[in-house]
Coordinates of C-alpha atoms and ligand atoms in Angstrom, one line a residue:
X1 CA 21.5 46.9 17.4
X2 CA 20.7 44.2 14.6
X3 CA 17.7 42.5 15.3
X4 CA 17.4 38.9 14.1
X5 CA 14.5 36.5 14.3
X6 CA 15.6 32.9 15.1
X7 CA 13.0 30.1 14.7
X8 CA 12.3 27.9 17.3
X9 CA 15.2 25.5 16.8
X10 CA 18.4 24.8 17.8
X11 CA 19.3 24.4 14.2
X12 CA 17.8 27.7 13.5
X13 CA 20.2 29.1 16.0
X14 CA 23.3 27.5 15.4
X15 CA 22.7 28.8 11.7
X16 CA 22.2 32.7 13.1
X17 CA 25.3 32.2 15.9
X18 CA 27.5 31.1 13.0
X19 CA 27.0 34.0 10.7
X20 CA 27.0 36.2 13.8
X21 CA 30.1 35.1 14.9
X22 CA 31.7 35.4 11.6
X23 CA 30.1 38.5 10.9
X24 CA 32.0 39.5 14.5
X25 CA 29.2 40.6 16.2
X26 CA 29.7 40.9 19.9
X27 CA 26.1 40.0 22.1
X28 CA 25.4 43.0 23.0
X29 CA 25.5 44.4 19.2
X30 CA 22.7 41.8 18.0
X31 CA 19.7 40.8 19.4
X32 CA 18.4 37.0 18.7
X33 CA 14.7 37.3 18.9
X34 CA 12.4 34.8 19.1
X35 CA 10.1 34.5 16.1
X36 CA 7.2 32.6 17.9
X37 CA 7.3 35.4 20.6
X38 CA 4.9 38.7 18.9
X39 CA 6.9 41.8 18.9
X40 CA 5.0 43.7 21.2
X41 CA 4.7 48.0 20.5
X42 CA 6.2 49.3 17.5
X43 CA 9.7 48.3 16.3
X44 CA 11.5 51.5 15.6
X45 CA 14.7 51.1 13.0
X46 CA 17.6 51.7 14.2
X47 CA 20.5 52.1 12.0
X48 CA 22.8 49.6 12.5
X49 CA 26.3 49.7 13.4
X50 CA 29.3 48.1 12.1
X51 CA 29.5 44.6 13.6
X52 CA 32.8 45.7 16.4
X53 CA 34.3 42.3 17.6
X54 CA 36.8 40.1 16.4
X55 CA 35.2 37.9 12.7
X56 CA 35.5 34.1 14.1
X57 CA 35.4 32.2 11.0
X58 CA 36.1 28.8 12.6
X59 CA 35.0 29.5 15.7
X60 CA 35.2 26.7 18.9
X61 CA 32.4 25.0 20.0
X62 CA 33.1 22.6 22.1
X63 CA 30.9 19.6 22.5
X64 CA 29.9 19.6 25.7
X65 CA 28.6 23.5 25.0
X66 CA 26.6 21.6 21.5
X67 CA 24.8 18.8 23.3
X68 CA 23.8 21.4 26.4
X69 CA 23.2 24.0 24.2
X70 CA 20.5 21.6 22.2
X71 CA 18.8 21.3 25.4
X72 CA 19.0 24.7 26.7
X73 CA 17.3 25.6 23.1
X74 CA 14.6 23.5 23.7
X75 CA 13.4 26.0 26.9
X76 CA 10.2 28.1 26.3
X77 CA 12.5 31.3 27.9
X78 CA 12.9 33.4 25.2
X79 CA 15.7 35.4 25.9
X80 CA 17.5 31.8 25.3
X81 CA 18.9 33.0 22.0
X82 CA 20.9 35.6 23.5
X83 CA 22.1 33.6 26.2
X84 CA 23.3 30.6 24.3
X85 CA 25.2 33.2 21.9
X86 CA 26.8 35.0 24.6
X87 CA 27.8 31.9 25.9
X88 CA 29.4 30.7 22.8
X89 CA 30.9 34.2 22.2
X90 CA 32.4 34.4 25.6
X91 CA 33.7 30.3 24.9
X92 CA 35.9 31.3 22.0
X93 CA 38.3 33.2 24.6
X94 CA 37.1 32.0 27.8
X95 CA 37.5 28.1 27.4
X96 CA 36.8 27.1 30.8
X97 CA 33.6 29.4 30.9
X98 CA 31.6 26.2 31.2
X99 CA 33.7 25.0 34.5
X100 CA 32.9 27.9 36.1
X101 CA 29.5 27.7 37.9
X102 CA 29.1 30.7 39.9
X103 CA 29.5 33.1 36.5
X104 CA 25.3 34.8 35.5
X105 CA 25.5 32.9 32.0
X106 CA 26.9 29.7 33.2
X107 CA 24.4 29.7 35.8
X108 CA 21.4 30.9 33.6
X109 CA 22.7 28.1 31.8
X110 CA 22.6 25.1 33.7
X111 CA 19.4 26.3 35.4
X112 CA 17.5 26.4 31.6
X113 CA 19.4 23.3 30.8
X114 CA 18.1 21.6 34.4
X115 CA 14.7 22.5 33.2
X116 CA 14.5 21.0 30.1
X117 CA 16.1 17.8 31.5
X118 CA 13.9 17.4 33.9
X119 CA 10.5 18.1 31.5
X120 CA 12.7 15.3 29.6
X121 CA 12.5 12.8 32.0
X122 CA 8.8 13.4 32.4
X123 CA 7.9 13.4 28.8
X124 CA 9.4 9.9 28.7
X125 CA 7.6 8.5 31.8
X126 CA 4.1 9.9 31.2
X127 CA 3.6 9.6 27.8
X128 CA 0.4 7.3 27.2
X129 CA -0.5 5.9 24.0
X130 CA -3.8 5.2 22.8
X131 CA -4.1 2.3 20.4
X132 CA -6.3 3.9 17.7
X133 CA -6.9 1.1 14.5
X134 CA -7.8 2.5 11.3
X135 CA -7.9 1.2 7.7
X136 CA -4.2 1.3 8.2
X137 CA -4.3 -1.0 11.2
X138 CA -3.1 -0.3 14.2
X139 CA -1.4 2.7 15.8
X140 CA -1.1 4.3 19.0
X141 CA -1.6 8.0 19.3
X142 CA -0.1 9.7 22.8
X143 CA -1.6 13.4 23.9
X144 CA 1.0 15.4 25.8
X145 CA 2.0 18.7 27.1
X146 CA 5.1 19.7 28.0
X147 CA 6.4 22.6 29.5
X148 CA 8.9 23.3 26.7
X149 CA 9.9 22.7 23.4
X150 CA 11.0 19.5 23.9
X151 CA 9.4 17.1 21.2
X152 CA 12.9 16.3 19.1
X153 CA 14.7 16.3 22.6
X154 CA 12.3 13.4 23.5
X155 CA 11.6 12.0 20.0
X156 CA 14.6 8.8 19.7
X157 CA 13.5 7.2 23.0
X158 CA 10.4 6.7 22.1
X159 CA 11.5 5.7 18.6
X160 CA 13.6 3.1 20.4
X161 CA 11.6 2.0 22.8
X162 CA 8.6 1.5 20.2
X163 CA 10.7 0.6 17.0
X164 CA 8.0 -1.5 15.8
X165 CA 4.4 0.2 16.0
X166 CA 3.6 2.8 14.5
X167 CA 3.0 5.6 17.2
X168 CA 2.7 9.2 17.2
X169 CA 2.9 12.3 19.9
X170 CA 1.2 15.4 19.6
X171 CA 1.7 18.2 21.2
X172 CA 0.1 21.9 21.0
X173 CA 3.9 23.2 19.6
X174 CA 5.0 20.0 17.5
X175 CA 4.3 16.8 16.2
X176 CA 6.6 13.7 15.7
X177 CA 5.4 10.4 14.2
X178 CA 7.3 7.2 13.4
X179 CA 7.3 5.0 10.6
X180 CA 8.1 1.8 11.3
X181 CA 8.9 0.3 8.1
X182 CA 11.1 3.4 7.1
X183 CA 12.2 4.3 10.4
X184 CA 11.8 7.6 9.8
X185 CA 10.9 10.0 12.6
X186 CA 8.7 13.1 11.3
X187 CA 8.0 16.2 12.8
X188 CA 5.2 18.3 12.2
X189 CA 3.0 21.6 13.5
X190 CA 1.7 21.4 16.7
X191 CA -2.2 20.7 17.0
X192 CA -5.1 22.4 19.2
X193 CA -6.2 20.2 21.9
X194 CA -9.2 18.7 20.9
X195 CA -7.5 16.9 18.0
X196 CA -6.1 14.4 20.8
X197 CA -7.8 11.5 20.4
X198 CA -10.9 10.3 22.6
X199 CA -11.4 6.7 21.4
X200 CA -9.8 4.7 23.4
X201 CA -9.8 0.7 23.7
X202 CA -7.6 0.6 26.3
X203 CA -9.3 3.1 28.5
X204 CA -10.4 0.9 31.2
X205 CA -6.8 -0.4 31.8
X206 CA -5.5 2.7 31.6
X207 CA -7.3 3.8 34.7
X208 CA -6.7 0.9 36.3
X209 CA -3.0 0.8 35.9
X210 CA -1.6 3.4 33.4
X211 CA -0.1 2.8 30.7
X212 CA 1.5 -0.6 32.1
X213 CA 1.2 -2.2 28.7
X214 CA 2.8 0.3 26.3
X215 CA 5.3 1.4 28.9
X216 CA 7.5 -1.1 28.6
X217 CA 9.8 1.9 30.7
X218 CA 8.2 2.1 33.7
X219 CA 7.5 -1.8 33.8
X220 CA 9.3 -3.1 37.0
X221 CA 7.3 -6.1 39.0
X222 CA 10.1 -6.6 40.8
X223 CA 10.2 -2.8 42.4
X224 CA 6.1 -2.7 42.1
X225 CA 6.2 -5.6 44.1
X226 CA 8.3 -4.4 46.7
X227 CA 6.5 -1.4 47.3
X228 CA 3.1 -3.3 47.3
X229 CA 3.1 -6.5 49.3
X230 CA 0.5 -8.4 46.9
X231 CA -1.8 -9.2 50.1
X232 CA -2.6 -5.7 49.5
X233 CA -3.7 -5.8 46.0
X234 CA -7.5 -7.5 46.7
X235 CA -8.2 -4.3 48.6
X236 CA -7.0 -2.1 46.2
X237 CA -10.1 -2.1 43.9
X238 CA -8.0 -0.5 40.7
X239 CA -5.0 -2.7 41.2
X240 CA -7.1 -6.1 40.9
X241 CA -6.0 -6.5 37.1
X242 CA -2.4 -5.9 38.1
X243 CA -0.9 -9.4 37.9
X244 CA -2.3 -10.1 35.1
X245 CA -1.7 -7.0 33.3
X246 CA 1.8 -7.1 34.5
X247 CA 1.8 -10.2 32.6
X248 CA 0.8 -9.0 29.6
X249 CA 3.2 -6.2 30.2
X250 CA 6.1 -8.2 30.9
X251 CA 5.3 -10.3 27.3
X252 CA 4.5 -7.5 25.1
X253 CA 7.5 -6.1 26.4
X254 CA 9.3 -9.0 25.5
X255 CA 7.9 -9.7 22.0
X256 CA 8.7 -6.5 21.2
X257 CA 12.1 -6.9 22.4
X258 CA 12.6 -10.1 19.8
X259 CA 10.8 -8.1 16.7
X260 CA 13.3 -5.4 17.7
X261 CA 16.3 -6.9 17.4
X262 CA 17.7 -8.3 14.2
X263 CA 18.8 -11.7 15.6
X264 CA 15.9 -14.1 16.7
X265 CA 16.7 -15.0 20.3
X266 CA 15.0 -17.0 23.6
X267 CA 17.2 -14.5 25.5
X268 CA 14.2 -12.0 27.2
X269 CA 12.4 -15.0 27.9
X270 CA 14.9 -17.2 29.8
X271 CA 13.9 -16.6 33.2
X272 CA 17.0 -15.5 35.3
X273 CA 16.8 -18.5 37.9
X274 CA 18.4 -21.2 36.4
X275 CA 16.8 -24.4 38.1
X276 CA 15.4 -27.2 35.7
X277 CA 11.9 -26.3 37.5
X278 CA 11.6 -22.6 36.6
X279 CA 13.2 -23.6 33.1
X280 CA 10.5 -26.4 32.6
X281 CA 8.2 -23.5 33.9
X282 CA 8.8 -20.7 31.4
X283 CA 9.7 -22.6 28.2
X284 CA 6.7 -23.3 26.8
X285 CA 6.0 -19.5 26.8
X286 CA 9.1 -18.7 24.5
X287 CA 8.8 -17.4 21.1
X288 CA 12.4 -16.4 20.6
X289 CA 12.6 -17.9 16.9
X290 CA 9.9 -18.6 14.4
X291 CA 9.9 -22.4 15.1
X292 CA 7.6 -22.4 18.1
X293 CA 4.5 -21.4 15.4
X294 CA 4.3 -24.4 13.8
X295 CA 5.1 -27.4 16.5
X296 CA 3.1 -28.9 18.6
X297 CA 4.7 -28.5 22.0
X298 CA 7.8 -27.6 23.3
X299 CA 10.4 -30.6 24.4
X300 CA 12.3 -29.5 27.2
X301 CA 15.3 -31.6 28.5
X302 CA 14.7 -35.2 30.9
X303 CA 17.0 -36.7 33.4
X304 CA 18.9 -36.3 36.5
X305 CA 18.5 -33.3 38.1
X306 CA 22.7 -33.3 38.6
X307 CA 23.4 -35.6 35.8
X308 CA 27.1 -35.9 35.4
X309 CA 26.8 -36.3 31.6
X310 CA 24.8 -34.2 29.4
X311 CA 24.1 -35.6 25.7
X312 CA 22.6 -32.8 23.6
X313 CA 20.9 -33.6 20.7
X314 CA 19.3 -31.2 17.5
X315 CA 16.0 -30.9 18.2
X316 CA 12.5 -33.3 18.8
X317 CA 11.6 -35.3 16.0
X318 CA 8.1 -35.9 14.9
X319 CA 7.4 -38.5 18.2
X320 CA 9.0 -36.1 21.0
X321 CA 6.9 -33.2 19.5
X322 CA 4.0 -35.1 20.1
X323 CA 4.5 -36.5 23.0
X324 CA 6.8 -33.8 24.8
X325 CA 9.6 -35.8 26.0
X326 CA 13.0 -35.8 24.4
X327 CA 14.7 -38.8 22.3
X328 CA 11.7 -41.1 22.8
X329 CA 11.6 -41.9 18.9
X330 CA 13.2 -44.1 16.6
X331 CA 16.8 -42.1 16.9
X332 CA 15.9 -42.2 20.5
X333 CA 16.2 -46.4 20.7
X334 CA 19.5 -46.2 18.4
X335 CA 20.8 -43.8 21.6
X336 CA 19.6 -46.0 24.2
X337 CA 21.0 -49.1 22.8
X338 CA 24.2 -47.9 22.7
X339 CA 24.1 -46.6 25.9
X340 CA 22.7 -50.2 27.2
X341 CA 25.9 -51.8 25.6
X342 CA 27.8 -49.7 27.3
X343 CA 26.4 -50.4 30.9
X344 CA 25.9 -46.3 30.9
X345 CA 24.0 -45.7 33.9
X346 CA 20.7 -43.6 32.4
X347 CA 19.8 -42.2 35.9
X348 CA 23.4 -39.7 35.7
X349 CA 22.6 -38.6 32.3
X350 CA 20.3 -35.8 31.1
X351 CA 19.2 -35.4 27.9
X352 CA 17.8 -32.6 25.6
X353 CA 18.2 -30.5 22.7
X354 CA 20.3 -27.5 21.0
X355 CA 16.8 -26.4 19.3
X356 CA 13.9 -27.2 21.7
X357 CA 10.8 -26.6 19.6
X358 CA 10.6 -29.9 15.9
X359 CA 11.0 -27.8 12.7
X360 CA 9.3 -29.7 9.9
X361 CA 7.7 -29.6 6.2
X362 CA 4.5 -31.4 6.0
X363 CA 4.1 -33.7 3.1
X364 CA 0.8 -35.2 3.0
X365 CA 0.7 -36.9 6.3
X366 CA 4.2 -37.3 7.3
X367 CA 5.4 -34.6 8.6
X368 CA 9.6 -34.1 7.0
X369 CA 12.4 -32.7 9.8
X370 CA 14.4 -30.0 8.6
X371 CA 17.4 -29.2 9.9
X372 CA 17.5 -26.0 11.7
X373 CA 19.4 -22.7 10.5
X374 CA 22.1 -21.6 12.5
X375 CA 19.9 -18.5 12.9
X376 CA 17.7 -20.8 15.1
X377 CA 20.3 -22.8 16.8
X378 CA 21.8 -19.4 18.3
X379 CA 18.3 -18.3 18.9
X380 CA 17.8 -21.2 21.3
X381 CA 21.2 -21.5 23.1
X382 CA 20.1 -19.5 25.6
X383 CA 18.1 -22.0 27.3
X384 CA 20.8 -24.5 26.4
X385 CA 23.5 -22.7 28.7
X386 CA 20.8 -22.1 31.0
X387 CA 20.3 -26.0 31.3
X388 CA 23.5 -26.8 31.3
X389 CA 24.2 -24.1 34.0
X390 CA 21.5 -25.8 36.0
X391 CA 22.5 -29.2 35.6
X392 CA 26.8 -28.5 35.8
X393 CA 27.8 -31.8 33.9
X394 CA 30.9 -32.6 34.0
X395 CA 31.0 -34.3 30.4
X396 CA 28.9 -33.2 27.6
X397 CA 28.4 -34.9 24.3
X398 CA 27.1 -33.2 21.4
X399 CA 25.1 -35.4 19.3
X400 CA 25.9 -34.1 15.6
X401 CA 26.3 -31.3 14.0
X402 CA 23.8 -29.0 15.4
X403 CA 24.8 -29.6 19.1
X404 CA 28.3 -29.2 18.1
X405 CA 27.8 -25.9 16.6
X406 CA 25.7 -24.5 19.1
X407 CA 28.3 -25.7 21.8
X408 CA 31.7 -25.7 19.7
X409 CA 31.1 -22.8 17.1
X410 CA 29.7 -22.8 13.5
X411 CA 32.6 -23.7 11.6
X412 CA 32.9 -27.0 14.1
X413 CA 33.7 -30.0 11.7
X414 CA 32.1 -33.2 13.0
X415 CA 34.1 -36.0 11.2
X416 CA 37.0 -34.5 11.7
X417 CA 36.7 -33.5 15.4
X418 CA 34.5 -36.1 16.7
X419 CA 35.3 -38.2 20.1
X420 CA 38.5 -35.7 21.1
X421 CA 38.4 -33.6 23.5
X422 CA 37.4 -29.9 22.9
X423 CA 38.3 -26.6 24.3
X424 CA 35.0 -25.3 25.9
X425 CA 34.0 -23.3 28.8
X426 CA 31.1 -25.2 29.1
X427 CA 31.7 -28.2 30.7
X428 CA 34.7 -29.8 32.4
X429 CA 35.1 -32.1 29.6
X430 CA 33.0 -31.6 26.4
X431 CA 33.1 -34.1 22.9
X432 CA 30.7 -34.2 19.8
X433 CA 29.8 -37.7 18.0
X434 CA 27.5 -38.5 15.1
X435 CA 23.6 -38.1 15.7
X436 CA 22.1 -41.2 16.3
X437 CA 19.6 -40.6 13.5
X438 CA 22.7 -40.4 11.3
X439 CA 22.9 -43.6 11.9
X440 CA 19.3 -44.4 10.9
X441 CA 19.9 -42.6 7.8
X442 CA 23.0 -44.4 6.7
X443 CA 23.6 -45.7 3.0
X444 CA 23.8 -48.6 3.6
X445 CA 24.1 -51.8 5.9
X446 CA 28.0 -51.3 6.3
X447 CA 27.8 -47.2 6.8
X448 CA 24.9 -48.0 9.2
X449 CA 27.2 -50.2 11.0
X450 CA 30.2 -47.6 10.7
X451 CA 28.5 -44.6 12.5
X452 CA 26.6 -46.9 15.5
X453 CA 30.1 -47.6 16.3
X454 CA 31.5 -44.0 16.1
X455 CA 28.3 -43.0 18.2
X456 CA 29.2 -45.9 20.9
X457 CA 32.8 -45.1 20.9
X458 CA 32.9 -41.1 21.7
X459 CA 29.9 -42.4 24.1
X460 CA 32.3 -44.9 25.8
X461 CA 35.0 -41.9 25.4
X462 CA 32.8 -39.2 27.4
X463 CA 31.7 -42.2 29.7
X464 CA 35.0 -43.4 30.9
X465 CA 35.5 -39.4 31.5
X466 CA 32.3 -39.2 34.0
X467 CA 33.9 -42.4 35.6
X468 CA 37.6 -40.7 36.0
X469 CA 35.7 -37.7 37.3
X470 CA 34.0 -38.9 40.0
Ligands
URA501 N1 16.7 -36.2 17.6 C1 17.1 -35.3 18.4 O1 18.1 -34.6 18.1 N2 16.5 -35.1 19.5 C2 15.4 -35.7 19.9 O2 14.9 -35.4 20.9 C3 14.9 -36.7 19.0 C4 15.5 -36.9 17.8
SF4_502 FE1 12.3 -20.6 21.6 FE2 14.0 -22.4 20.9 FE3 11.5 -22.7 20.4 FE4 12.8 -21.0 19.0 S1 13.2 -23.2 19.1 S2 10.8 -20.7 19.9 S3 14.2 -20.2 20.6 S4 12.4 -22.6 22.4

């Protein structure tokens, strides 16, 4: 019988299995050792015979057999080797081996493959990480021991789950780091025990709730609160911290979400109750684009609760970022004017914002607004539609540009389009008009006078609507 030593992969395998197969050997005719396993007594030579099956030099492997097979190589059995090639030997004329359940192999199979699956799924809920900070900075450092080979098995959920720290596993078989800024997973030699790390910051939370904080997997309030009614938690002595680790759970989870994903968005932190209460409630705590560093405050929407017209504007100048309240500045007395003229009742209108947080340059005192990217305008329409879902106008009026493209698309063209009716799934009836600082900014006395009266005619336009409407 040929004897050949297969390193503890399933690459190494597949390698050995496809020169075996081509070579035509049938399983009992080779033996697939495996080379972490010592060969125990003496090995005595055997001569070895001419290879007797069939040569498969294309031979079929069906997926289904691959992506089991990878798991089945991951088991600590070592008579693996042989099974998984007698398996793939027997698939190139049995094809519906796989279906059939009650066969030794299939079963020896599935069992090994159960196994691993199920070390798997333990791997990825008990994994702790230690946050360990060197002169590299930070980096969190997990300990584990699985029952099998399992560390590339397991390696991409982690690296997707924790895309941006740099983390690593060790085990006493294998190794597997991750770069961050390469994106690189890399394997290594297992290490002895002791070289787990001891320091640990995060001890003390650790015992108190494990591993809440770095995994983001097993955070679920919702479920943890349902099996623990909080009147419980006081008597609990290590479950005091829980709310407010949860907390800090819940946002690390989320700001790691946002660095995570290419797109700057507000989505993780729009809360799923849309009411202007819990909106108001959970704004201030976004950080879905880069524009929340630098203002003072957030400016959330005003107005009826159940406004029947919603004007969104840009975003808060340099007076509603101080002060918190939308259109309260100098473009805000252009809009109310107009509005005043037109005998538009303010207590059925809500107003707010496409981009809730002022994005400015300072120059000396004065602080310069900036028109926001479109980057930042899709990064805020979550809490747009969640307003608008909460307040159900049944007009909406964008106020320039911005509004218009968060609401009507990016290649929206104002001039063009403005005061006519547009196709949207948003509200009932939706228009777009010039921004009443447009108006401010006007060349002169004439074009001044030119876009107030754009700005009061699409507001007479979506006004008359509300009043057909009701
Ligand atoms: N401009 C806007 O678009 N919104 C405000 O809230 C103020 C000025
Ligand atoms: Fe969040 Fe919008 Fe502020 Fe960006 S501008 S941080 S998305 S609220």
């Amino acid at each position: 019988m040929r004897r050949v030593e297969v390193a503890p992969t399933f690459e190494a395998w597949r390698e050995v299995a496809r020169e075996a197969l081509k070579d035509g050997y049938r399983p009992e005719e080779i033996n697939l050792a495996d080379a972490t396993v010592p060969v125990s007594g003496l090995l005595t030579l055997q001569a070895e015979d001419e290879p007797q099956g069939a040569m498969v030099a294309r031979p079929h492997v069906p997926k289904e057999f691959l992506e089991r097979a990878r798991s089945v190589a991951a088991h600590r059995e070592a008579r693996r080797w042989n099974l998984l090639y007698r398996v793939l030997w027997r698939l190139q004329s049995e094809r519906r081996l796989l279906r059939m359940e009650l066969d030794a192999d299939v079963a020896e199979f599935g069992r090994l493959e159960q196994q691993v699956r199920r070390d798997l799924h333990k791997m990825h809920a008990f994994v702790r990480f230690r946050r360990i900070v060197d002169e590299d900075g930070e980096q969190f450092v997990a300990w584990h021991e699985p029952d099998h080979r399992i560390v590339p098995l397991a390696a991409p959920f982690f690296a997707e789950r924790f895309a941006v720290m740099r983390w690593a596993i060790l085990t006493p078989d294998e190794c597997v780091s991750w770069r961050p800024e390469t994106k690189e997973l890399i394997f290594g030699p297992g290490v002895p025990r002791e070289t787990a790390p001891q320091a640990d910051e995060l001890e003390g939370l650790w015992r108190s709730y494990y591993g809440a904080i770095f995994n983001p997997a097993r955070v679920n309030p919702k479920a943890m609160r349902a099996e623990m009614p909080v009147r419980y938690w006081k008597n609990l002595p290590e479950l005091t911290q829980l709310p407010n680790l949860m907390q800090k759970a819940e946002s690390r989870v989320q700001s790691m979400m946002i660095r995570q994903s290419r797109q700057p968005t507000a989505a993780p932190f729009v809360p799923e109750e849309h009411t202007l209460t819990v909106l108001r409630e959970a704004l201030p705590r976004c950080e879905g684009c880069d524009l929340f560093r630098h203002a003072t405050q957030v400016v959330p929407g005003a107005g009826a609760a159940h406004a029947a017209l919603m004007l969104v504007g840009e975003q808060p100048g340099d007076q509603e970022d101080l002060q918190g309240e939308p259109f309260i500045g100098p473009a805000g007395a252009i809009l109310r004017r107009a509005m005043e003229e037109l005998g538009i009742d303010a207590e059925q209108v809500y107003v707010t914002n496409a981009v809730k947080h002022f994005k400015f340059v300072s120059r000396g005192k004065f602080r310069l607004h900036q028109n926001p990217k479109m980057s930042e305008i899709s990064a805020c329409r979550p809490w747009l539609l969640a307003e608008i879902d909460a307040v159900k106008p049944s007009v909406i009026l964008c106020l320039g540009a911005s509004a218009a493209k968060s609401l009507l698309g990016g290649t929206f063209a104002l001039m063009k389009q403005r005061g006519e009716p547009q196709e949207s799934t948003h509200a009932r009836h939706v228009y777009a008009t010039v921004h009443p600082s447009a108006v401010l900014r006007g060349a002169d006395e004439e074009g001044r006078a030119q876009l107030y009266a754009y700005l009061k005619a699409d507001l007479a336009t979506a006004w008359a609507q509300v009043l057909k409407c009701e």
